mmCIF file of C-alpha atoms in Angstrom:
data_model
loop_
_atom_site.group_PDB
_atom_site.id
_atom_site.type_symbol
_atom_site.label_atom_id
_atom_site.label_comp_id
_atom_site.label_asym_id
_atom_site.label_seq_id
_atom_site.Cartn_x
_atom_site.Cartn_y
_atom_site.Cartn_z
ATOM 1 C CA MET M 1 5.371 -15.523 21.814
ATOM 2 C CA ASP M 2 4.520 -19.220 22.111
ATOM 3 C CA LYS M 3 4.120 -20.576 18.544
ATOM 4 C CA ILE M 4 1.975 -23.529 19.629
ATOM 5 C CA ILE M 5 -0.444 -21.336 21.559
ATOM 6 C CA GLY M 6 -0.555 -18.854 18.692
ATOM 7 C CA LYS M 7 -1.473 -21.517 16.168
ATOM 8 C CA GLN M 8 -4.108 -23.009 18.481
ATOM 9 C CA LYS M 9 -5.735 -19.617 19.044
ATOM 10 C CA PHE M 10 -5.624 -18.843 15.337
ATOM 11 C CA LEU M 11 -7.197 -22.191 14.378
ATOM 12 C CA ALA M 12 -9.897 -21.744 17.014
ATOM 13 C CA LEU M 13 -11.225 -18.738 15.088
ATOM 14 C CA PHE M 14 -11.878 -20.661 11.895
ATOM 15 C CA PRO M 15 -15.109 -22.542 12.774
ATOM 16 C CA GLU M 16 -16.728 -19.279 13.870
ATOM 17 C CA LEU M 17 -15.774 -17.585 10.613
ATOM 18 C CA VAL M 18 -17.139 -20.505 8.615
ATOM 19 C CA GLU M 19 -20.503 -20.172 10.355
ATOM 20 C CA GLU M 20 -20.572 -16.444 9.695
ATOM 21 C CA LEU M 21 -19.911 -17.039 6.005
ATOM 22 C CA LEU M 22 -22.590 -19.737 5.870
ATOM 23 C CA ASP M 23 -25.023 -17.289 7.457
ATOM 24 C CA VAL M 24 -24.587 -15.091 4.397
ATOM 25 C CA LEU M 25 -25.810 -17.952 2.214
ATOM 26 C CA ARG M 26 -28.691 -18.623 4.579
ATOM 27 C CA ASP M 27 -29.684 -14.950 4.543
ATOM 28 C CA ASN M 28 -29.771 -15.107 0.757
ATOM 29 C CA GLY M 29 -32.094 -18.113 0.800
ATOM 30 C CA MET M 30 -29.621 -20.692 -0.452
ATOM 31 C CA PRO M 31 -30.825 -24.286 0.003
ATOM 32 C CA ALA M 32 -29.221 -26.711 2.434
ATOM 33 C CA ASP M 33 -27.238 -28.657 -0.170
ATOM 34 C CA ALA M 34 -25.562 -25.469 -1.456
ATOM 35 C CA ILE M 35 -24.712 -24.367 2.088
ATOM 36 C CA ALA M 36 -23.229 -27.792 2.825
ATOM 37 C CA TRP M 37 -21.177 -27.592 -0.381
ATOM 38 C CA PHE M 38 -19.718 -24.181 0.524
ATOM 39 C CA LYS M 39 -18.934 -25.408 4.045
ATOM 40 C CA ARG M 40 -17.026 -28.367 2.644
ATOM 41 C CA ASN M 41 -15.199 -26.104 0.195
ATOM 42 C CA LEU M 42 -14.072 -23.799 3.019
ATOM 43 C CA GLU M 43 -13.018 -26.606 5.339
ATOM 44 C CA TYR M 44 -11.286 -28.714 2.690
ATOM 45 C CA ASN M 45 -9.249 -25.952 1.082
ATOM 46 C CA THR M 46 -8.495 -23.272 3.688
ATOM 47 C CA PRO M 47 -6.991 -24.574 6.971
ATOM 48 C CA GLY M 48 -4.866 -27.507 5.801
ATOM 49 C CA GLY M 49 -1.552 -25.762 5.194
ATOM 50 C CA LYS M 50 1.136 -24.451 7.510
ATOM 51 C CA LEU M 51 -0.833 -21.201 8.075
ATOM 52 C CA ASN M 52 2.407 -19.204 8.170
ATOM 53 C CA ARG M 53 0.958 -16.296 6.201
ATOM 54 C CA GLY M 54 -2.114 -15.951 8.379
ATOM 55 C CA ILE M 55 -0.339 -16.304 11.709
ATOM 56 C CA SER M 56 2.287 -13.798 10.532
ATOM 57 C CA VAL M 57 -0.386 -11.078 10.551
ATOM 58 C CA VAL M 58 -1.068 -11.693 14.242
ATOM 59 C CA ASP M 59 2.603 -11.961 15.163
ATOM 60 C CA THR M 60 3.572 -8.850 13.189
ATOM 61 C CA TYR M 61 0.798 -6.865 14.877
ATOM 62 C CA ALA M 62 2.075 -8.061 18.271
ATOM 63 C CA LEU M 63 5.598 -6.873 17.435
ATOM 64 C CA LEU M 64 4.317 -3.482 16.341
ATOM 65 C CA LYS M 65 2.364 -3.150 19.605
ATOM 66 C CA ASN M 66 5.255 -4.430 21.764
ATOM 67 C CA TYR M 67 3.205 -7.386 23.007
ATOM 68 C CA LYS M 68 5.220 -10.108 24.695
ATOM 69 C CA SER M 69 2.562 -12.839 24.710
ATOM 70 C CA TYR M 70 -0.865 -13.561 23.268
ATOM 71 C CA ASP M 71 -2.325 -12.639 26.669
ATOM 72 C CA ASP M 72 -1.537 -8.993 25.859
ATOM 73 C CA PHE M 73 -4.252 -8.972 23.183
ATOM 74 C CA ASP M 74 -7.799 -8.135 24.147
ATOM 75 C CA ALA M 75 -10.412 -10.472 22.632
ATOM 76 C CA VAL M 76 -11.646 -8.086 19.920
ATOM 77 C CA GLU M 77 -8.123 -7.109 18.933
ATOM 78 C CA PHE M 78 -6.955 -10.706 18.536
ATOM 79 C CA LYS M 79 -10.052 -11.625 16.553
ATOM 80 C CA LYS M 80 -9.581 -8.760 14.107
ATOM 81 C CA ALA M 81 -5.902 -9.579 13.588
ATOM 82 C CA GLY M 82 -6.828 -13.247 13.219
ATOM 83 C CA ILE M 83 -9.531 -12.440 10.664
ATOM 84 C CA LEU M 84 -7.010 -10.562 8.534
ATOM 85 C CA GLY M 85 -4.799 -13.646 8.773
ATOM 86 C CA TRP M 86 -7.637 -15.929 7.708
ATOM 87 C CA CYS M 87 -8.375 -13.610 4.795
ATOM 88 C CA ILE M 88 -4.848 -14.322 3.525
ATOM 89 C CA GLU M 89 -5.437 -18.049 3.995
ATOM 90 C CA LEU M 90 -8.676 -17.715 1.959
ATOM 91 C CA LEU M 91 -6.687 -15.916 -0.734
ATOM 92 C CA GLN M 92 -4.134 -18.729 -0.679
ATOM 93 C CA ALA M 93 -6.936 -21.311 -0.942
ATOM 94 C CA TYR M 94 -8.420 -19.435 -3.908
ATOM 95 C CA PHE M 95 -5.062 -19.427 -5.704
ATOM 96 C CA LEU M 96 -4.369 -23.109 -4.986
ATOM 97 C CA VAL M 97 -7.765 -24.427 -6.097
ATOM 98 C CA ALA M 98 -7.418 -22.547 -9.382
ATOM 99 C CA ASP M 99 -3.709 -23.330 -9.804
ATOM 100 C CA ASP M 100 -4.255 -27.066 -9.317
ATOM 101 C CA MET M 101 -6.849 -27.083 -12.102
ATOM 102 C CA MET M 102 -4.553 -25.158 -14.448
ATOM 103 C CA ASP M 103 -1.645 -27.504 -13.741
ATOM 104 C CA GLN M 104 -3.827 -30.620 -13.588
ATOM 105 C CA SER M 105 -2.132 -31.452 -10.293
ATOM 106 C CA ILE M 106 -2.990 -34.653 -8.441
ATOM 107 C CA THR M 107 -2.552 -33.944 -4.740
ATOM 108 C CA ARG M 108 -2.341 -30.901 -2.495
ATOM 109 C CA ARG M 109 -1.422 -30.965 1.210
ATOM 110 C CA GLY M 110 -1.534 -34.751 1.270
ATOM 111 C CA GLN M 111 -5.036 -35.126 -0.167
ATOM 112 C CA PRO M 112 -6.582 -35.039 -3.653
ATOM 113 C CA CYS M 113 -6.775 -31.604 -5.244
ATOM 114 C CA TRP M 114 -10.260 -30.152 -4.811
ATOM 115 C CA TYR M 115 -11.253 -30.510 -8.479
ATOM 116 C CA ARG M 116 -10.424 -34.230 -8.241
ATOM 117 C CA VAL M 117 -12.735 -34.834 -5.283
ATOM 118 C CA GLU M 118 -15.809 -36.846 -6.265
ATOM 119 C CA ASN M 119 -18.444 -34.771 -8.100
ATOM 120 C CA VAL M 120 -16.468 -31.517 -7.913
ATOM 121 C CA LYS M 121 -14.683 -31.305 -11.300
ATOM 122 C CA GLU M 122 -15.301 -27.926 -13.027
ATOM 123 C CA ILE M 123 -17.417 -26.682 -10.104
ATOM 124 C CA ALA M 124 -14.025 -25.991 -8.518
ATOM 125 C CA ILE M 125 -13.774 -22.890 -10.724
ATOM 126 C CA ASN M 126 -16.799 -21.315 -9.024
ATOM 127 C CA ASP M 127 -15.632 -22.646 -5.658
ATOM 128 C CA ALA M 128 -12.359 -20.740 -6.134
ATOM 129 C CA PHE M 129 -14.323 -17.557 -6.843
ATOM 130 C CA MET M 130 -16.353 -18.075 -3.667
ATOM 131 C CA LEU M 131 -13.217 -18.490 -1.568
ATOM 132 C CA GLU M 132 -12.009 -15.130 -2.860
ATOM 133 C CA GLY M 133 -15.423 -13.550 -2.326
ATOM 134 C CA ALA M 134 -15.418 -14.695 1.298
ATOM 135 C CA ILE M 135 -12.469 -12.354 1.951
ATOM 136 C CA TYR M 136 -14.549 -9.292 1.206
ATOM 137 C CA ILE M 137 -17.545 -10.537 3.206
ATOM 138 C CA LEU M 138 -15.312 -10.749 6.295
ATOM 139 C CA LEU M 139 -13.556 -7.444 5.660
ATOM 140 C CA ARG M 140 -16.874 -5.624 5.314
ATOM 141 C CA LYS M 141 -18.312 -7.194 8.466
ATOM 142 C CA TYR M 142 -15.346 -6.514 10.739
ATOM 143 C CA PHE M 143 -13.553 -3.469 9.301
ATOM 144 C CA ARG M 144 -16.096 -1.297 7.496
ATOM 145 C CA ALA M 145 -16.205 1.193 10.378
ATOM 146 C CA ASP M 146 -12.407 1.478 10.562
ATOM 147 C CA SER M 147 -10.517 4.331 8.917
ATOM 148 C CA TYR M 148 -8.214 1.888 7.119
ATOM 149 C CA TYR M 149 -11.023 -0.233 5.584
ATOM 150 C CA VAL M 150 -10.430 1.109 2.060
ATOM 151 C CA ASP M 151 -6.692 0.518 2.491
ATOM 152 C CA LEU M 152 -7.399 -3.153 3.261
ATOM 153 C CA LEU M 153 -9.615 -3.466 0.183
ATOM 154 C CA ASP M 154 -7.052 -1.758 -2.059
ATOM 155 C CA LEU M 155 -4.263 -3.944 -0.692
ATOM 156 C CA PHE M 156 -6.104 -7.220 -1.265
ATOM 157 C CA HIS M 157 -7.188 -6.190 -4.776
ATOM 158 C CA GLU M 158 -3.699 -4.999 -5.695
ATOM 159 C CA VAL M 159 -1.880 -8.050 -4.351
ATOM 160 C CA THR M 160 -4.395 -10.441 -5.933
ATOM 161 C CA PHE M 161 -3.809 -8.893 -9.353
ATOM 162 C CA GLN M 162 -0.040 -8.881 -8.854
ATOM 163 C CA THR M 163 -0.156 -12.600 -8.059
ATOM 164 C CA GLU M 164 -2.296 -13.280 -11.124
ATOM 165 C CA MET M 165 0.183 -11.392 -13.318
ATOM 166 C CA GLY M 166 2.965 -13.596 -11.993
ATOM 167 C CA GLN M 167 0.891 -16.698 -12.634
ATOM 168 C CA LEU M 168 0.174 -15.581 -16.195
ATOM 169 C CA LEU M 169 3.836 -15.114 -17.030
ATOM 170 C CA ASP M 170 4.657 -18.470 -15.423
ATOM 171 C CA LEU M 171 1.953 -20.277 -17.418
ATOM 172 C CA ILE M 172 2.961 -18.883 -20.806
ATOM 173 C CA THR M 173 6.709 -19.195 -20.147
ATOM 174 C CA ALA M 174 6.854 -22.784 -18.906
ATOM 175 C CA PRO M 175 3.855 -24.934 -19.888
ATOM 176 C CA GLU M 176 4.434 -28.577 -18.943
ATOM 177 C CA ASP M 177 3.534 -29.861 -22.404
ATOM 178 C CA HIS M 178 5.804 -27.569 -24.449
ATOM 179 C CA VAL M 179 9.465 -27.065 -23.564
ATOM 180 C CA ASP M 180 11.149 -23.974 -24.991
ATOM 181 C CA LEU M 181 14.145 -22.876 -22.971
ATOM 182 C CA ASN M 182 14.510 -19.803 -25.195
ATOM 183 C CA LYS M 183 11.618 -18.335 -23.206
ATOM 184 C CA PHE M 184 13.521 -18.691 -19.931
ATOM 185 C CA SER M 185 15.710 -16.039 -18.289
ATOM 186 C CA LEU M 186 16.718 -14.964 -14.803
ATOM 187 C CA GLU M 187 14.870 -11.686 -15.395
ATOM 188 C CA LYS M 188 11.614 -13.520 -16.158
ATOM 189 C CA HIS M 189 12.153 -15.794 -13.190
ATOM 190 C CA SER M 190 12.593 -12.781 -10.927
ATOM 191 C CA PHE M 191 9.353 -11.188 -12.152
ATOM 192 C CA ILE M 192 7.425 -14.444 -11.772
ATOM 193 C CA VAL M 193 8.513 -15.163 -8.206
ATOM 194 C CA ILE M 194 8.162 -11.568 -7.005
ATOM 195 C CA TYR M 195 4.664 -11.222 -8.396
ATOM 196 C CA LYS M 196 3.456 -14.793 -7.896
ATOM 197 C CA THR M 197 4.873 -15.360 -4.397
ATOM 198 C CA ALA M 198 6.602 -12.438 -2.689
ATOM 199 C CA PHE M 199 3.790 -9.884 -2.651
ATOM 200 C CA TYR M 200 1.096 -12.068 -1.112
ATOM 201 C CA SER M 201 3.304 -14.313 1.021
ATOM 202 C CA PHE M 202 5.642 -11.727 2.529
ATOM 203 C CA TYR M 203 4.457 -8.163 2.018
ATOM 204 C CA LEU M 204 0.708 -8.705 2.424
ATOM 205 C CA PRO M 205 0.781 -10.128 6.003
ATOM 206 C CA VAL M 206 3.002 -7.306 7.236
ATOM 207 C CA ALA M 207 1.120 -4.524 5.464
ATOM 208 C CA LEU M 208 -2.211 -5.749 6.867
ATOM 209 C CA ALA M 209 -0.811 -5.753 10.408
ATOM 210 C CA MET M 210 0.671 -2.306 9.850
ATOM 211 C CA TYR M 211 -2.666 -0.827 8.791
ATOM 212 C CA MET M 212 -4.400 -2.343 11.813
ATOM 213 C CA ALA M 213 -1.673 -1.056 14.144
ATOM 214 C CA GLY M 214 -1.911 2.446 12.709
ATOM 215 C CA VAL M 215 1.575 2.348 11.154
ATOM 216 C CA SER M 216 0.507 3.307 7.657
ATOM 217 C CA ASP M 217 2.807 6.072 6.485
ATOM 218 C CA GLU M 218 3.888 5.374 2.893
ATOM 219 C CA LYS M 219 7.535 5.635 3.954
ATOM 220 C CA ASP M 220 7.026 2.815 6.461
ATOM 221 C CA LEU M 221 5.158 0.686 3.938
ATOM 222 C CA LYS M 222 8.036 1.241 1.513
ATOM 223 C CA GLN M 223 10.591 0.250 4.171
ATOM 224 C CA ALA M 224 8.704 -3.004 4.657
ATOM 225 C CA ARG M 225 8.238 -3.610 0.943
ATOM 226 C CA ASP M 226 11.892 -2.917 0.069
ATOM 227 C CA VAL M 227 13.030 -5.753 2.347
ATOM 228 C CA LEU M 228 10.105 -8.187 2.135
ATOM 229 C CA ILE M 229 9.950 -8.394 -1.669
ATOM 230 C CA PRO M 230 13.614 -9.434 -2.138
ATOM 231 C CA LEU M 231 13.202 -11.670 0.934
ATOM 232 C CA GLY M 232 10.261 -13.358 -0.782
ATOM 233 C CA GLU M 233 12.328 -13.779 -3.936
ATOM 234 C CA TYR M 234 15.123 -15.334 -1.865
ATOM 235 C CA PHE M 235 12.578 -17.703 -0.287
ATOM 236 C CA GLN M 236 11.427 -18.944 -3.701
ATOM 237 C CA ILE M 237 14.994 -19.315 -4.973
ATOM 238 C CA GLN M 238 15.654 -21.437 -1.876
ATOM 239 C CA ASP M 239 12.670 -23.582 -2.857
ATOM 240 C CA ASP M 240 14.008 -23.964 -6.392
ATOM 241 C CA TYR M 241 17.439 -24.910 -5.074
ATOM 242 C CA LEU M 242 16.088 -27.404 -2.531
ATOM 243 C CA ASP M 243 13.827 -29.028 -5.142
ATOM 244 C CA CYS M 244 16.947 -30.000 -7.074
ATOM 245 C CA PHE M 245 19.641 -30.325 -4.404
ATOM 246 C CA GLY M 246 17.736 -30.932 -1.159
ATOM 247 C CA ARG M 247 17.316 -34.360 0.386
ATOM 248 C CA PRO M 248 13.730 -35.684 0.119
ATOM 249 C CA GLU M 249 13.798 -36.739 3.780
ATOM 250 C CA ASP M 250 14.573 -33.116 4.734
ATOM 251 C CA ILE M 251 12.226 -31.219 2.423
ATOM 252 C CA GLY M 252 9.369 -33.726 2.743
ATOM 253 C CA LYS M 253 8.938 -34.369 -0.967
ATOM 254 C CA ILE M 254 10.698 -35.580 -4.096
ATOM 255 C CA GLY M 255 11.623 -32.664 -6.322
ATOM 256 C CA THR M 256 9.829 -32.498 -9.684
ATOM 257 C CA ASP M 257 10.876 -29.137 -11.135
ATOM 258 C CA ILE M 258 13.103 -30.661 -13.824
ATOM 259 C CA GLN M 259 10.477 -33.065 -15.158
ATOM 260 C CA ASP M 260 7.732 -30.436 -14.836
ATOM 261 C CA ASN M 261 9.580 -27.876 -16.990
ATOM 262 C CA LYS M 262 9.592 -25.321 -14.174
ATOM 263 C CA CYS M 263 11.107 -21.911 -14.887
ATOM 264 C CA SER M 264 13.257 -22.238 -11.775
ATOM 265 C CA TRP M 265 16.331 -20.359 -10.610
ATOM 266 C CA VAL M 266 18.406 -23.521 -11.119
ATOM 267 C CA ILE M 267 17.688 -23.956 -14.833
ATOM 268 C CA ASN M 268 17.907 -20.214 -15.513
ATOM 269 C CA THR M 269 21.291 -19.979 -13.808
ATOM 270 C CA ALA M 270 22.468 -23.037 -15.749
ATOM 271 C CA LEU M 271 21.348 -21.444 -19.026
ATOM 272 C CA LYS M 272 23.359 -18.337 -18.174
ATOM 273 C CA VAL M 273 26.665 -20.132 -17.515
ATOM 274 C CA CYS M 274 26.544 -23.214 -19.773
ATOM 275 C CA THR M 275 28.501 -23.765 -22.980
ATOM 276 C CA PRO M 276 26.691 -24.237 -26.333
ATOM 277 C CA GLU M 277 27.249 -27.983 -26.034
ATOM 278 C CA GLN M 278 25.795 -28.070 -22.537
ATOM 279 C CA ARG M 279 22.854 -25.966 -23.728
ATOM 280 C CA THR M 280 22.066 -28.639 -26.307
ATOM 281 C CA ILE M 281 22.004 -31.254 -23.537
ATOM 282 C CA LEU M 282 19.520 -29.132 -21.572
ATOM 283 C CA ASP M 283 17.333 -28.568 -24.636
ATOM 284 C CA GLU M 284 17.173 -32.316 -25.202
ATOM 285 C CA ASN M 285 16.565 -33.393 -21.599
ATOM 286 C CA TYR M 286 14.926 -30.659 -19.492
ATOM 287 C CA GLY M 287 11.179 -30.761 -18.934
ATOM 288 C CA ARG M 288 10.725 -34.404 -19.960
ATOM 289 C CA LYS M 289 8.749 -36.955 -17.929
ATOM 290 C CA ASP M 290 11.752 -39.269 -17.904
ATOM 291 C CA THR M 291 13.889 -40.079 -14.853
ATOM 292 C CA GLU M 292 16.976 -40.794 -16.962
ATOM 293 C CA LYS M 293 16.754 -37.399 -18.662
ATOM 294 C CA GLU M 294 16.256 -35.857 -15.229
ATOM 295 C CA LYS M 295 19.495 -37.514 -14.034
ATOM 296 C CA ILE M 296 21.347 -36.076 -17.044
ATOM 297 C CA CYS M 297 20.137 -32.581 -16.124
ATOM 298 C CA LYS M 298 21.136 -33.021 -12.481
ATOM 299 C CA LYS M 299 24.607 -34.195 -13.488
ATOM 300 C CA LEU M 300 25.003 -31.151 -15.704
ATOM 301 C CA PHE M 301 23.858 -28.861 -12.862
ATOM 302 C CA ASN M 302 26.563 -30.415 -10.688
ATOM 303 C CA ASP M 303 29.156 -29.986 -13.449
ATOM 304 C CA LEU M 304 28.187 -26.303 -13.683
ATOM 305 C CA LYS M 305 28.585 -25.944 -9.899
ATOM 306 C CA ILE M 306 25.087 -24.524 -9.503
ATOM 307 C CA ASP M 307 25.292 -25.520 -5.824
ATOM 308 C CA SER M 308 28.226 -23.140 -5.264
ATOM 309 C CA LEU M 309 26.561 -20.378 -7.261
ATOM 310 C CA TYR M 310 23.483 -20.681 -5.054
ATOM 311 C CA HIS M 311 25.476 -20.354 -1.837
ATOM 312 C CA GLU M 312 27.268 -17.336 -3.303
ATOM 313 C CA TYR M 313 23.889 -15.781 -4.131
ATOM 314 C CA GLU M 314 22.565 -16.608 -0.649
ATOM 315 C CA ASP M 315 25.509 -14.984 1.101
ATOM 316 C CA ASN M 316 25.202 -11.838 -1.014
ATOM 317 C CA VAL M 317 21.449 -11.403 -0.608
ATOM 318 C CA ALA M 318 21.616 -12.118 3.132
ATOM 319 C CA LYS M 319 24.329 -9.487 3.619
ATOM 320 C CA LYS M 320 22.311 -6.909 1.698
ATOM 321 C CA LEU M 321 19.084 -7.635 3.575
ATOM 322 C CA VAL M 322 20.763 -7.457 6.991
ATOM 323 C CA GLU M 323 22.245 -4.077 6.032
ATOM 324 C CA GLN M 324 18.834 -2.795 4.890
ATOM 325 C CA ILE M 325 17.143 -3.947 8.087
ATOM 326 C CA ALA M 326 19.811 -2.240 10.188
ATOM 327 C CA GLN M 327 18.995 1.070 8.477
ATOM 328 C CA VAL M 328 15.237 0.950 9.146
ATOM 329 C CA ASP M 329 13.850 4.240 10.450
ATOM 330 C CA GLU M 330 11.668 3.420 13.460
ATOM 331 C CA SER M 331 10.670 7.005 14.262
ATOM 332 C CA ARG M 332 7.062 6.599 13.050
ATOM 333 C CA GLY M 333 6.319 3.298 14.778
ATOM 334 C CA PHE M 334 7.599 0.689 12.338
ATOM 335 C CA LYS M 335 10.075 -1.827 13.788
ATOM 336 C CA GLY M 336 13.038 -3.520 12.175
ATOM 337 C CA ASP M 337 12.301 -6.559 14.358
ATOM 338 C CA VAL M 338 9.374 -7.341 12.040
ATOM 339 C CA LEU M 339 11.774 -7.782 9.146
ATOM 340 C CA THR M 340 14.392 -9.580 11.235
ATOM 341 C CA THR M 341 11.761 -12.121 12.310
ATOM 342 C CA PHE M 342 10.893 -12.932 8.687
ATOM 343 C CA PHE M 343 14.565 -13.096 7.715
ATOM 344 C CA ASN M 344 15.442 -15.479 10.547
ATOM 345 C CA LYS M 345 12.618 -17.831 9.580
ATOM 346 C CA ILE M 346 14.098 -18.561 6.175
ATOM 347 C CA TYR M 347 17.850 -17.876 6.289
ATOM 348 C CA LYS M 348 19.843 -21.035 5.560
ATOM 349 C CA ARG M 349 16.707 -23.198 5.810
ATOM 350 C CA SER M 350 17.031 -26.785 4.567
ATOM 351 C CA LYS M 351 13.357 -27.727 4.208
#
């Protein structure tokens, strides 16, 4: 499967979907300025990322159907798979618009966060709701006649709430303006990243493709979930590690987790292995908007050999995941290659 062609075909669907969503406003008698606002909201917030989640729906469906290239899709089939992918990207946009307001973030994807765009401000709250609502407009239009329509609805509702639970625990555990490392633990970190990231970023794309491909036995869904959830957790732990130890020129940004009081794997692992004296240093320096205090934390992380502990964790989780994938039962149509593809995308990544 040619990645460049796949992304081009996926992106080509978006303008058509925007027009279909705007037609809903027109049919409801919304005035031109409101329609223009919604159009800008969709175009500003939805297609600007890497689109990995959305394209993964299409690619997973192709694997399940044994397609070797995008030419194997018929037009209707590709569009439906692509729409499910864009529904995930709308969900992602909904989360990010809301998350940026909660965190009072400045930029997103190289441009000002939506709430900081001129004249938007608190309207971004309703704009986030409309991005989520657009998911269900598209699902109803394209999948209502399909036997798995209710499964799609249930899946989106379930995963949305799971993500919001993860966000809640993250917000009350690690607010930027109040540092309390007593609230941190590896167990809390695991819950946060599984619920806030793994379900919608890893399991959701695969489960959507499975339903569309007719591979919907609960045993198959469980096989996917049992690998994809720990894989999603591993992905986020990689992110936490790279934020502290990665080179900015490799990861494309300067890490801010220490100054932002993030409940990351790095700080939680440090809290587990540090001495009482080292804990005092972390209490006094972590989560402060101060580059010198940040340097003190990084030095302590190096002293604690967090780098080595991460690589030990990575080797162990990779071994376990490879073993699980090798034991996948493919008798009902599910394919271990789906899981191998996701694993290969992130194993030992450096950015």
